[in-house]
Amino acid sequence: MEKRRNARNAVHTRARRCDVDNESERFASMPFALFPFRVGGEAMSHDDPWNLLTAPLIRIHTDTGMTRASLPQVLAGLGEDRIEDFPGLQRHQRDPWHLFLTQLATMALDRQGLRDPCQNEAFWRRALLELSHGEASAWRLVERNLESPAFLQTPWPKSRGAPSAQLFSSDALDALQTAKNHELKSARNDGMEVDLWLYALMSLQTTSGYSGPGNHGIARMNSGFGSRIILELVRNERWSIRFCDAVRRLFDHRQVILQGPNRWGYQRGGKALLWLDPWDGTNSRPLAGLDPSFIEICRIVRLFHGENGRLVAAKAPTKRPLLDAKAMGGVVGDPWTPVRIDQAPPKALTLNENGFTAEWQRRLLFADGVELSPLQSPIPDWSESCLLTASVIVRGQGRTDGLHFLRIPIPAKARSWIFGNKRASLNDRTKAAIQAAGEVERSALKPAVLAWLQGAPEQLSFDGPTVHWWKKVQGGYTRAWHVRLFPWLWKTAERSEQEAIHLWQGMIAEDARRSFRIGIETLPSPSAQRWKAYVTAECILEGAMRNRMRLIHKSESREGTHG
């Protein structure tokens, strides 16, 4: 609680400082009481019920309860640490929403010559409108004029005729394919809450991959069947702190891109909101001329009111993706996307259905064969503990293979090791620990469990029907040592290699024995051979683990002698 209060106080201090900043006062003094005003020939007023710049369409939790806010109010609330949560968000939408707000704020600030995300509502309303070149319709969830853009919706192509209702719930619009449900029921939302459509639209347009003919994906992933991994180092997951820290580091990342080789042709002040211009889905646009933090779309959709007055959505197929970036393999300068550099050419990291395995956790934490960005590094003035976070929807061909999360708490002292001179040695130690856990599984736990399942035969079968039962034990063992891996690393970082590995061997032996006992209690075994199977299985487990540890001790002794 003390750390949380300190973090909040830091943001509040910055908020008070912003209030007297001369540049901010320039916007605070603007006559926003003059609403409605005209921009680009059309009126925008507080009576515009679908405009995110003025209408309170987004539910937020504050320390006084739930209320509703406009998009400028959300950004102002984040800068002042007044937002506790967004109750309409689903789990898979949380990181994409954070990215959307961060990219939006950074581009709006940059065009005003500012870097501090602590600004008031009036500033954000004016800055966002300027970001859309004065096009008020670009911020409306529902825009009747089909030739004008709507929020995250390109102008509807005339060649497609009038849009017709095809999607009747926000979940049906979302990027997450729900065949396996993933804690989500498809089409369960009835559209009564407007922000559910906002989040679904944002998720669809900024995280979708290829999902069949006419449904192309975003540029920020490796191939249509890839996945957009969102990786970030944060002080904590409080919305305001994460937002302010991300904006600060995103400016650093933009500077690296714009002052470096910039093979994409990005421009400061380039195209920012890619739904503003008409797109009929038959051609692709180059990356050149875009702002480095551009917010893309990948589908032609339009929200409107159905016969019963509720929101519905129409969609139109596309022949090509919006951005011509296939040859880039997802390497488009996105700061949240880790890039594999252990292969040629480099490509955005794509995970399989196993998600963030211990091996990938290690590689991401220590940047082993992976290129990271300022978003995965601490700001120099950080003094507290931090957290490496990641999320990804793993995609297959026409399916979703799971929603995966990564959370690695990093104590304050360990942060200086990881991003200092102990990085290589800690990486090697973690690699050795992962290998040891895998060897105990392969040489001890798996044959022991199979011996139990098969009634202790003279020759074990490693590919028969009993392997299905083994996987239940394997999953429990893997989860057990995964949880203990990094706490063990921080605890032993200042100890000798030999002492650390000995401690780890004892820990994974405990995990293996516990998993074995659970297997014996829950898995079947031939009734006539149960006692024999148990004795044999236990001997295999203990004997293999003893041999494994003895080999390690001998190897360490030889290394010590030669040293």
CSV table of C-alpha atoms in Angstrom, one decimal, residues 330-505:
chain,number,residue,atom,x,y,z
A,330,GLY,CA,5.8,-7.4,-38.6
A,331,VAL,CA,9.0,-5.4,-38.1
A,332,VAL,CA,7.5,-1.9,-38.5
A,333,GLY,CA,9.0,-0.1,-35.5
A,334,ASP,CA,6.3,-0.9,-33.0
A,335,PRO,CA,7.8,-0.4,-29.6
A,336,TRP,CA,5.6,-3.1,-27.9
A,337,THR,CA,6.5,-5.8,-30.3
A,338,PRO,CA,9.6,-7.9,-29.6
A,339,VAL,CA,11.6,-8.7,-32.8
A,340,ARG,CA,13.5,-12.0,-33.3
A,341,ILE,CA,17.0,-11.2,-34.4
A,342,ASP,CA,18.3,-14.8,-34.1
A,343,GLN,CA,17.0,-15.5,-37.6
A,344,ALA,CA,17.3,-13.8,-41.0
A,345,PRO,CA,15.6,-11.7,-41.8
A,346,PRO,CA,14.4,-10.4,-38.4
A,347,LYS,CA,10.7,-10.9,-37.8
A,348,ALA,CA,8.1,-9.9,-35.2
A,349,LEU,CA,7.9,-12.6,-32.5
A,350,THR,CA,5.0,-15.1,-32.9
A,351,LEU,CA,4.2,-17.6,-30.2
A,352,ASN,CA,2.5,-21.0,-30.6
A,353,GLU,CA,-0.3,-22.4,-28.5
A,354,ASN,CA,2.1,-22.9,-25.6
A,355,GLY,CA,2.3,-19.2,-25.0
A,356,PHE,CA,4.9,-17.7,-22.8
A,357,THR,CA,7.0,-20.7,-21.9
A,358,ALA,CA,9.8,-20.4,-19.4
A,359,GLU,CA,12.3,-20.3,-22.3
A,360,TRP,CA,10.5,-17.4,-23.9
A,361,GLN,CA,10.1,-15.6,-20.5
A,362,ARG,CA,13.9,-15.9,-20.1
A,363,ARG,CA,14.6,-14.6,-23.6
A,364,LEU,CA,12.3,-11.7,-23.3
A,365,LEU,CA,13.5,-10.7,-19.9
A,366,PHE,CA,17.2,-10.8,-20.9
A,367,ALA,CA,16.8,-9.8,-24.6
A,368,ASP,CA,18.4,-13.1,-25.7
A,369,GLY,CA,18.1,-13.2,-29.5
A,370,VAL,CA,15.3,-10.6,-29.2
A,371,GLU,CA,15.5,-6.9,-29.9
A,372,LEU,CA,13.6,-4.8,-27.4
A,373,SER,CA,12.7,-1.1,-27.2
A,374,PRO,CA,12.6,1.6,-24.6
A,375,LEU,CA,9.1,0.3,-23.6
A,376,GLN,CA,10.9,-2.8,-22.2
A,377,SER,CA,13.5,-0.8,-20.2
A,378,PRO,CA,13.2,1.3,-17.0
A,379,ILE,CA,13.3,5.0,-17.0
A,380,PRO,CA,16.6,6.1,-15.2
A,381,ASP,CA,14.8,7.8,-12.3
A,382,TRP,CA,12.8,4.6,-11.4
A,383,SER,CA,13.7,3.5,-7.9
A,384,GLU,CA,11.0,0.9,-7.1
A,385,SER,CA,10.3,-2.6,-8.2
A,386,CYS,CA,8.8,-3.2,-11.6
A,387,LEU,CA,6.9,-5.8,-13.6
A,388,LEU,CA,7.5,-7.3,-17.1
A,389,THR,CA,4.1,-7.7,-18.6
A,390,ALA,CA,2.9,-9.2,-21.8
A,391,SER,CA,-0.3,-10.4,-23.4
A,392,VAL,CA,-1.1,-12.1,-26.7
A,393,ILE,CA,-3.9,-13.8,-28.5
A,394,VAL,CA,-2.3,-16.8,-30.2
A,395,ARG,CA,-3.8,-17.5,-33.7
A,396,GLY,CA,-4.0,-20.5,-35.9
A,397,GLN,CA,-5.5,-21.1,-39.3
A,398,GLY,CA,-9.1,-20.0,-38.8
A,399,ARG,CA,-8.9,-20.4,-35.0
A,400,THR,CA,-7.7,-18.9,-31.8
A,401,ASP,CA,-5.2,-21.0,-29.8
A,402,GLY,CA,-5.5,-19.1,-26.5
A,403,LEU,CA,-5.2,-15.8,-24.7
A,404,HIS,CA,-1.9,-15.8,-22.8
A,405,PHE,CA,-0.4,-13.4,-20.2
A,406,LEU,CA,3.0,-12.9,-18.8
A,407,ARG,CA,3.8,-11.3,-15.4
A,408,ILE,CA,7.3,-11.3,-14.0
A,409,PRO,CA,7.7,-9.2,-10.8
A,410,ILE,CA,11.2,-7.7,-10.6
A,411,PRO,CA,12.4,-6.4,-7.2
A,412,ALA,CA,14.2,-3.0,-7.2
A,413,LYS,CA,17.6,-4.5,-6.6
A,414,ALA,CA,17.1,-7.1,-9.3
A,415,ARG,CA,16.2,-4.4,-11.8
A,416,SER,CA,19.6,-2.9,-11.5
A,417,TRP,CA,21.1,-6.4,-12.1
A,418,ILE,CA,19.0,-7.1,-15.2
A,419,PHE,CA,19.6,-3.8,-16.8
A,420,GLY,CA,23.2,-3.6,-15.6
A,421,ASN,CA,26.4,-5.7,-15.5
A,422,LYS,CA,24.8,-8.9,-14.2
A,423,ARG,CA,22.5,-9.4,-17.2
A,424,ALA,CA,24.6,-12.0,-19.0
A,425,SER,CA,25.4,-14.1,-15.9
A,426,LEU,CA,21.7,-14.1,-14.7
A,427,ASN,CA,20.6,-15.2,-18.2
A,428,ASP,CA,23.0,-18.1,-18.1
A,429,ARG,CA,21.9,-19.1,-14.6
A,430,THR,CA,18.2,-19.0,-15.7
A,431,LYS,CA,19.0,-21.0,-18.8
A,432,ALA,CA,20.7,-23.7,-16.7
A,433,ALA,CA,17.7,-23.8,-14.3
A,434,ILE,CA,15.3,-24.3,-17.2
A,435,GLN,CA,17.4,-27.1,-18.6
A,436,ALA,CA,17.6,-28.8,-15.3
A,437,ALA,CA,13.8,-28.7,-14.8
A,438,GLY,CA,13.3,-30.1,-18.3
A,439,GLU,CA,15.8,-32.9,-17.7
A,440,VAL,CA,14.1,-34.0,-14.4
A,441,GLU,CA,10.8,-34.1,-16.4
A,442,ARG,CA,12.2,-36.2,-19.2
A,443,SER,CA,14.5,-38.6,-17.3
A,444,ALA,CA,12.7,-39.0,-14.0
A,445,LEU,CA,9.1,-37.8,-13.8
A,446,LYS,CA,7.8,-38.9,-17.2
A,447,PRO,CA,9.1,-42.5,-17.1
A,448,ALA,CA,7.9,-42.8,-13.5
A,449,VAL,CA,4.4,-41.7,-14.4
A,450,LEU,CA,4.3,-43.9,-17.5
A,451,ALA,CA,5.5,-46.9,-15.4
A,452,TRP,CA,2.5,-46.4,-13.1
A,453,LEU,CA,0.0,-45.9,-16.0
A,454,GLN,CA,1.3,-49.0,-17.8
A,455,GLY,CA,1.6,-51.3,-14.9
A,456,ALA,CA,5.5,-51.4,-14.8
A,457,PRO,CA,6.1,-53.2,-18.0
A,458,GLU,CA,9.7,-54.3,-18.9
A,459,GLN,CA,9.6,-51.8,-21.8
A,460,LEU,CA,7.8,-48.4,-21.5
A,461,SER,CA,5.8,-47.1,-24.4
A,462,PHE,CA,6.3,-43.4,-24.9
A,463,ASP,CA,3.8,-42.9,-27.7
A,464,GLY,CA,0.8,-45.0,-26.6
A,465,PRO,CA,-2.6,-43.9,-25.2
A,466,THR,CA,-1.2,-43.4,-21.7
A,467,VAL,CA,0.7,-40.4,-22.9
A,468,HIS,CA,-2.5,-38.4,-22.8
A,469,TRP,CA,-2.7,-39.1,-19.1
A,470,TRP,CA,0.9,-38.1,-18.6
A,471,LYS,CA,0.3,-34.7,-20.0
A,472,LYS,CA,-2.0,-33.9,-17.0
A,473,VAL,CA,0.9,-34.5,-14.6
A,474,GLN,CA,3.3,-32.7,-16.9
A,475,GLY,CA,1.2,-29.5,-16.9
A,476,GLY,CA,1.1,-29.5,-13.1
A,477,TYR,CA,4.8,-29.9,-12.8
A,478,THR,CA,5.6,-27.2,-15.3
A,479,ARG,CA,3.3,-24.7,-13.6
A,480,ALA,CA,4.9,-25.5,-10.3
A,481,TRP,CA,8.4,-24.7,-11.2
A,482,HIS,CA,7.5,-21.8,-13.5
A,483,VAL,CA,6.1,-20.0,-10.5
A,484,ARG,CA,9.3,-20.6,-8.5
A,485,LEU,CA,11.8,-19.8,-11.2
A,486,PHE,CA,12.3,-16.1,-10.9
A,487,PRO,CA,11.8,-15.8,-7.2
A,488,TRP,CA,14.6,-18.4,-6.9
A,489,LEU,CA,16.7,-16.3,-9.3
A,490,TRP,CA,16.4,-13.1,-7.3
A,491,LYS,CA,17.0,-14.9,-4.0
A,492,THR,CA,20.3,-16.5,-5.3
A,493,ALA,CA,21.6,-13.8,-7.6
A,494,GLU,CA,24.3,-12.9,-5.1
A,495,ARG,CA,25.2,-16.4,-4.2
A,496,SER,CA,27.7,-18.7,-6.0
A,497,GLU,CA,26.6,-20.7,-9.0
A,498,GLN,CA,27.0,-24.0,-7.2
A,499,GLU,CA,24.9,-22.9,-4.2
A,500,ALA,CA,22.2,-21.5,-6.4
A,501,ILE,CA,21.9,-24.7,-8.6
A,502,HIS,CA,21.9,-26.9,-5.5
A,503,LEU,CA,19.0,-25.0,-4.1
A,504,TRP,CA,17.1,-25.2,-7.5
A,505,GLN,CA,17.7,-28.9,-7.7
